[in-house]
Short mmCIF file of C-alpha atoms (C1' of nucleotides) in Angstrom, two decimals:
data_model
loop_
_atom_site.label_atom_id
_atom_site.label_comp_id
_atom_site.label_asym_id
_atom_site.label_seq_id
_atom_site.Cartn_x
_atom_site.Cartn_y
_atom_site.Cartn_z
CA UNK V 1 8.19 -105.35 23.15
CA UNK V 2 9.35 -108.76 22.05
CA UNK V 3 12.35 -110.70 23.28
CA UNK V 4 14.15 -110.43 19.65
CA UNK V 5 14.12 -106.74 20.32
CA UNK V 6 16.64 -107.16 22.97
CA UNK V 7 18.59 -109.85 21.47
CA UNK V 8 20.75 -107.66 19.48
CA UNK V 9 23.94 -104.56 20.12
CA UNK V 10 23.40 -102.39 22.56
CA UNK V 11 24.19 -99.67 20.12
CA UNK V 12 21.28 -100.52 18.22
CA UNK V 13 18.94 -101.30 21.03
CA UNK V 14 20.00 -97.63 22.86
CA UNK V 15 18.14 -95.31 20.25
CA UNK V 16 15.24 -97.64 19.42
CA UNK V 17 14.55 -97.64 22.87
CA UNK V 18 13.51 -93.57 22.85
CA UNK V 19 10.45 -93.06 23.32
CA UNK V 20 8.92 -96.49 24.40
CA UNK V 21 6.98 -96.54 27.66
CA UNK V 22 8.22 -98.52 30.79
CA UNK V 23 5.53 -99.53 33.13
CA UNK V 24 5.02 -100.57 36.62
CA UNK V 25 1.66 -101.20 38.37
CA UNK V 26 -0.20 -97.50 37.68
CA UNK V 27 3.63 -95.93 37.05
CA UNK V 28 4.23 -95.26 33.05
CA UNK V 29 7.23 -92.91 31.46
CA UNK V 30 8.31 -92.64 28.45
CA UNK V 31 11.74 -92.98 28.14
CA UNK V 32 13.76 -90.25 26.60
CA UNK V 33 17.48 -90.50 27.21
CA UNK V 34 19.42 -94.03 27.58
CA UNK V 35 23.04 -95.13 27.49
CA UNK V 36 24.79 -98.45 25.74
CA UNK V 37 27.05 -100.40 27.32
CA UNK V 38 28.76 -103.45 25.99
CA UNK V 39 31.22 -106.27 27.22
CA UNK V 40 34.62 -106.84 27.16
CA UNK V 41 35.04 -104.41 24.53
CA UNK V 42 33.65 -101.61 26.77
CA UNK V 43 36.06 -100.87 29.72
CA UNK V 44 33.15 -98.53 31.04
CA UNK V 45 31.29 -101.53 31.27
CA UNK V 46 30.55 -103.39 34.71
CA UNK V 47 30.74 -106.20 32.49
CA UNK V 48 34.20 -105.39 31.50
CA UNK V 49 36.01 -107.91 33.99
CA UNK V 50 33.82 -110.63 33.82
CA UNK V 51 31.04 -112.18 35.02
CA UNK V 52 30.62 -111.03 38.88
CA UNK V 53 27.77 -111.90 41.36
CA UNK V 54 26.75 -108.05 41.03
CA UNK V 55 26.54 -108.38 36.78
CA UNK V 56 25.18 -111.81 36.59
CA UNK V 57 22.46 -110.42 35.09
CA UNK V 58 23.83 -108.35 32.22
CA UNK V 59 25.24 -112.02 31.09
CA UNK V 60 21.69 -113.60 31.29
CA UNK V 61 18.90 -113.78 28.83
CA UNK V 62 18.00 -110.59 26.76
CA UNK V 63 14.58 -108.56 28.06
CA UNK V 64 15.72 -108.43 31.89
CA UNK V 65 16.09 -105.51 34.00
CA UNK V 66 19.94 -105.54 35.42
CA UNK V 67 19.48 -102.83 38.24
CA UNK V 68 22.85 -102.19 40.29
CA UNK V 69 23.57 -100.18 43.35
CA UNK V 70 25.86 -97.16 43.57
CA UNK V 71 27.49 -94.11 45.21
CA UNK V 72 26.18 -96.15 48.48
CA UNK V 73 22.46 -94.84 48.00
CA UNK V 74 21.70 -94.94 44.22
CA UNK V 75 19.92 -97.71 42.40
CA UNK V 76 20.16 -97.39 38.45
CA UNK V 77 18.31 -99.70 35.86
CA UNK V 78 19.93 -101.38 32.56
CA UNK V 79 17.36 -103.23 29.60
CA UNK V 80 19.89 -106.20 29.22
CA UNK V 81 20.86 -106.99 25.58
CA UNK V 82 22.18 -109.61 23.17
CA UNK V 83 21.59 -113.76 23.96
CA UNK V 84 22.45 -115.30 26.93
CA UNK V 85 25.95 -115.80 27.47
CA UNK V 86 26.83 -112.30 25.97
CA UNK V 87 26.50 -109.34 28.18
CA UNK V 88 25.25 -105.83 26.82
CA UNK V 89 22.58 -103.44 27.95
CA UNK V 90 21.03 -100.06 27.97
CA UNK V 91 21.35 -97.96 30.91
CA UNK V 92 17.86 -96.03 31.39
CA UNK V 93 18.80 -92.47 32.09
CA UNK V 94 15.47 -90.19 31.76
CA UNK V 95 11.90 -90.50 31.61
CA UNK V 96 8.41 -88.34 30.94
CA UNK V 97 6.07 -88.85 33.35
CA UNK V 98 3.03 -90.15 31.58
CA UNK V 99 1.04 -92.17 34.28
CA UNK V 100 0.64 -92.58 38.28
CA UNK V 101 2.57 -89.21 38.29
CA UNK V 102 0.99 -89.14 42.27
CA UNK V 103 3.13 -92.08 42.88
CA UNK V 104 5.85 -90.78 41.13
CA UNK V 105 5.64 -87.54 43.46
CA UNK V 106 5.04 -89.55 46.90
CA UNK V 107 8.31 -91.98 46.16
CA UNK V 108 10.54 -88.59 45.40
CA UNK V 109 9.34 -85.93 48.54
CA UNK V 110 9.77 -82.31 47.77
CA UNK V 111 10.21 -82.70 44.13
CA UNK V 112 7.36 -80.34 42.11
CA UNK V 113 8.42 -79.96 39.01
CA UNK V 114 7.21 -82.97 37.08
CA UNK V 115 10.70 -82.99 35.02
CA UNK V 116 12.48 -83.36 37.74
CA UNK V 117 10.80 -86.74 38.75
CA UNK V 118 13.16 -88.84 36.33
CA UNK V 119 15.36 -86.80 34.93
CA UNK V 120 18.49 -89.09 35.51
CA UNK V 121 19.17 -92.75 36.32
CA UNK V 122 18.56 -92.65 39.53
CA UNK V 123 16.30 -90.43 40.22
CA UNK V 124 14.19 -92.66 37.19
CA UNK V 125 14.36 -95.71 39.88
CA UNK V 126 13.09 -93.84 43.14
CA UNK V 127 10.04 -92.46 40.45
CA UNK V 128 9.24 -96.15 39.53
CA UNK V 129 10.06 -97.29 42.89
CA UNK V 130 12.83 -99.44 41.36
CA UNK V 131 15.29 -101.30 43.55
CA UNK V 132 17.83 -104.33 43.99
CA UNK V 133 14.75 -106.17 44.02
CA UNK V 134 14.07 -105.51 40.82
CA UNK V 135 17.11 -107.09 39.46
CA UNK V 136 16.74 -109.61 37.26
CA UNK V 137 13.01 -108.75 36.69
CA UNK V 138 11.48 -110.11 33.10
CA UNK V 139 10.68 -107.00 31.18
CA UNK V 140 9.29 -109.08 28.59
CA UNK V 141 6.89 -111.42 30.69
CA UNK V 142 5.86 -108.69 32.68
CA UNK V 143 5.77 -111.41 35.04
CA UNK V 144 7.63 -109.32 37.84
CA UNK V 145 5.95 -106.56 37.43
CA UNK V 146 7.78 -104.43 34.98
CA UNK V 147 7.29 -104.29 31.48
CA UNK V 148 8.40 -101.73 28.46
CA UNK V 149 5.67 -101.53 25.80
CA UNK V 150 5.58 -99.89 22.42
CA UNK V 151 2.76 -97.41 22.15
CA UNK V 152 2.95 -96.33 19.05
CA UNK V 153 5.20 -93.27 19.33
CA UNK V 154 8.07 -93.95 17.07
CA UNK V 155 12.04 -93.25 18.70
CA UNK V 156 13.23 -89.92 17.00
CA UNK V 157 14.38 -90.00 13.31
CA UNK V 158 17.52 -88.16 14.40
CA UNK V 159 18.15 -88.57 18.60
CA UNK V 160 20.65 -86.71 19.91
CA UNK V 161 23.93 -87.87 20.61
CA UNK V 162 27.05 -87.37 22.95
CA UNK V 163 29.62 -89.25 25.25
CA UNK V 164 28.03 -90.79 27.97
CA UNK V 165 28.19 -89.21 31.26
CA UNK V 166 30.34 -89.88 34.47
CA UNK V 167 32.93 -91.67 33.09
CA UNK V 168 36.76 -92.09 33.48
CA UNK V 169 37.66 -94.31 30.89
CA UNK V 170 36.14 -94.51 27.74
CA UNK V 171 34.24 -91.56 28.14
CA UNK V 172 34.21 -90.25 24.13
CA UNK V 173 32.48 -93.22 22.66
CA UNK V 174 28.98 -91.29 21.64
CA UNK V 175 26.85 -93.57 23.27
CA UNK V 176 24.52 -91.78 24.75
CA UNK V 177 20.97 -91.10 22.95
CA UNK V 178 18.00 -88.65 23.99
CA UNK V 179 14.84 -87.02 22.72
CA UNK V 180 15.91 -84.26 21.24
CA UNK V 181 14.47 -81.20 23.02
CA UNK V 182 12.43 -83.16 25.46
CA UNK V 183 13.07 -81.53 29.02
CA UNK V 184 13.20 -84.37 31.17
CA UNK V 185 16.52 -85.22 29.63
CA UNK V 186 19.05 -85.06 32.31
CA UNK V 187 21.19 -82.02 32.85
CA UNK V 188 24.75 -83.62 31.78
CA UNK V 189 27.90 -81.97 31.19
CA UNK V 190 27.78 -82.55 27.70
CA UNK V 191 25.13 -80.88 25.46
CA UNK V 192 21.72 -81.67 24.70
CA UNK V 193 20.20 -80.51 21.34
CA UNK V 194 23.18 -79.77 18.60
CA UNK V 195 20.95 -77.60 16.45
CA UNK V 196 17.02 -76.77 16.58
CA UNK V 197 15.42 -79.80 15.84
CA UNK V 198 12.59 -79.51 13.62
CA UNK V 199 9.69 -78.15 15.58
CA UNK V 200 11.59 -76.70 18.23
CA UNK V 201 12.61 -73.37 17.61
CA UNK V 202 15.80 -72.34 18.92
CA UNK V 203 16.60 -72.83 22.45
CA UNK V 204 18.29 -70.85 24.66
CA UNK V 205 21.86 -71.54 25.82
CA UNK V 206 21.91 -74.06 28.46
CA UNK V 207 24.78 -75.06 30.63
CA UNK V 208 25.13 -78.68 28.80
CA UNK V 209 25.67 -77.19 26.06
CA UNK V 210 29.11 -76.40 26.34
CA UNK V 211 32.06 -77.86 25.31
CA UNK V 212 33.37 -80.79 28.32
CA UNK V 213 35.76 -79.23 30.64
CA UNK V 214 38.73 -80.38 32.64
CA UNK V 215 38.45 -82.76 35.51
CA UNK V 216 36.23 -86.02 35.79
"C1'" DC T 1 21.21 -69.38 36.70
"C1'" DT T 2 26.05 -72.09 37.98
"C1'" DT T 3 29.48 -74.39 40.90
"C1'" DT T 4 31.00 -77.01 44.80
"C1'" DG T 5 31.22 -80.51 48.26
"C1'" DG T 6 29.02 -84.03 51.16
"C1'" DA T 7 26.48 -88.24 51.69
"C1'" DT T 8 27.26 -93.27 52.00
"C1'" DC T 9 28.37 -98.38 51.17
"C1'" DG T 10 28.70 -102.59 48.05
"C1'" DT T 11 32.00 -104.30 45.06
"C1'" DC T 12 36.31 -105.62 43.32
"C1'" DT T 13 41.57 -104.97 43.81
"C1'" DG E 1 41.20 -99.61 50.83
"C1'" DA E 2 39.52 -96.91 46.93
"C1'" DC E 3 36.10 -95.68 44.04
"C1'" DG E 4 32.03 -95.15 41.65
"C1'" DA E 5 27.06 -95.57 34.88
"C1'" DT E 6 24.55 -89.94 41.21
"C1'" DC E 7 21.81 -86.46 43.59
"C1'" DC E 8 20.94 -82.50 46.32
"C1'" DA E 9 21.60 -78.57 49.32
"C1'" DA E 10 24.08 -74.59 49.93
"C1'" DA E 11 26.30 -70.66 48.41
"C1'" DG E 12 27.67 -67.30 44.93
"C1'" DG E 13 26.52 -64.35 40.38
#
DNA sequence: CTTTGGATCGTCT
DNA sequence: GACGATCCAAAGG
């Protein structure tokens, strides 16, 4: 995937971003659920306040990995948009295992279940075997061993969309895209899959897909 | 299947 | 000093 890809809105980066594969070493998923977040538009956004030694990247060059720490134990990985100087990215919240899945399993113990293996931010970075390290890494290059690469598989015509998850403030801006009925998609409090897509049938009830309730 | 609470620490106020 | 762009085990239906 090209640097120009990068260089635009998060909010059209996000759903473009479905379905392209992100690679490390023998390690490839496809990703199938990411999140926007912009600048000092965004108060969600760690880039929000300003340019901080922990978001330095997000207000670098476009094609970077910005990976941040969190909840004391969590690392979480961000495709960093729009030109240097302007800080955007996409959060990387899901992906389906397509290669090294014996890595993926030895770097997450106990986990069987092949959905399971990145089916949320950070469980995506144990999977790849993403950390701090990472930070800063050129997905475009390649050079640090990371790359996201366009296979062929086109994003969805029609991804799904809701509120992004976690959030206290600014938490109904729909900016959060996924595969629709892909089920490595993260179990969220908000619903996956409004109607049946296409070839998918008709799903049974699942507990995202319920209206939001109280608290958080 | 769902809900609840604990873990754990860097970052910014 | 408070709070996360989270995950998992445990416990209850």
């Amino acid at each position: 995937v090209p640097r120009r890809f990068y260089a635009a809105d998060a909010l059209e980066v996000g759903p473009v971003l479905l379905n392209k594969l992100i690679v490390r070493g023998a390690r490839a998923g496809r990703i199938v659920e990411v999140e926007a977040y912009r600048g000092f538009d965004d108060p969600a956004s760690h880039a929000y306040r300003g340019l901080t030694k922990r978001n330095a990247t997000m207000f670098g060059p476009p094609g970077r990995l910005y990976v941040y720490f969190t909840y004391g134990m969590h690392w979480c990985a961000n495709a960093v948009c729009m030109p240097d100087g302007t800080a955007q990215a996409v959060l990387l919240r899901a992906l389906a295992p397509v290669a090294g899945v014996d890595e993926m399993r030895a770097a997450r113990p106990g986990i069987h279940l092949d959905r399971h293996l990145a089916s949320g931010p950070a469980k995506l970075c144990q999977a790849m075997g993403i950390t701090g390290d990472h930070d800063g890494a050129d997905l475009v290059s390649g050079d640090d061993g990371l790359t996201i690469v366009d296979d062929g598989v086109p994003p969805p015509e029609v991804p799904g969309v809701s509120p992004r998850v976690g959030l206290r403030s600014a938490a109904d801006l729909p900016w959060r895209w996924w595969v629709p009925g892909d089920p490595n998609v993260s179990r969220a409090r908000f619903g996956p899959a409004p109607g049946p897509s296409p070839d998918q049938p008709a799903r049974r009830r699942r507990a995202g897909d319920r209206a939001p309730r109280g608290r958080r």
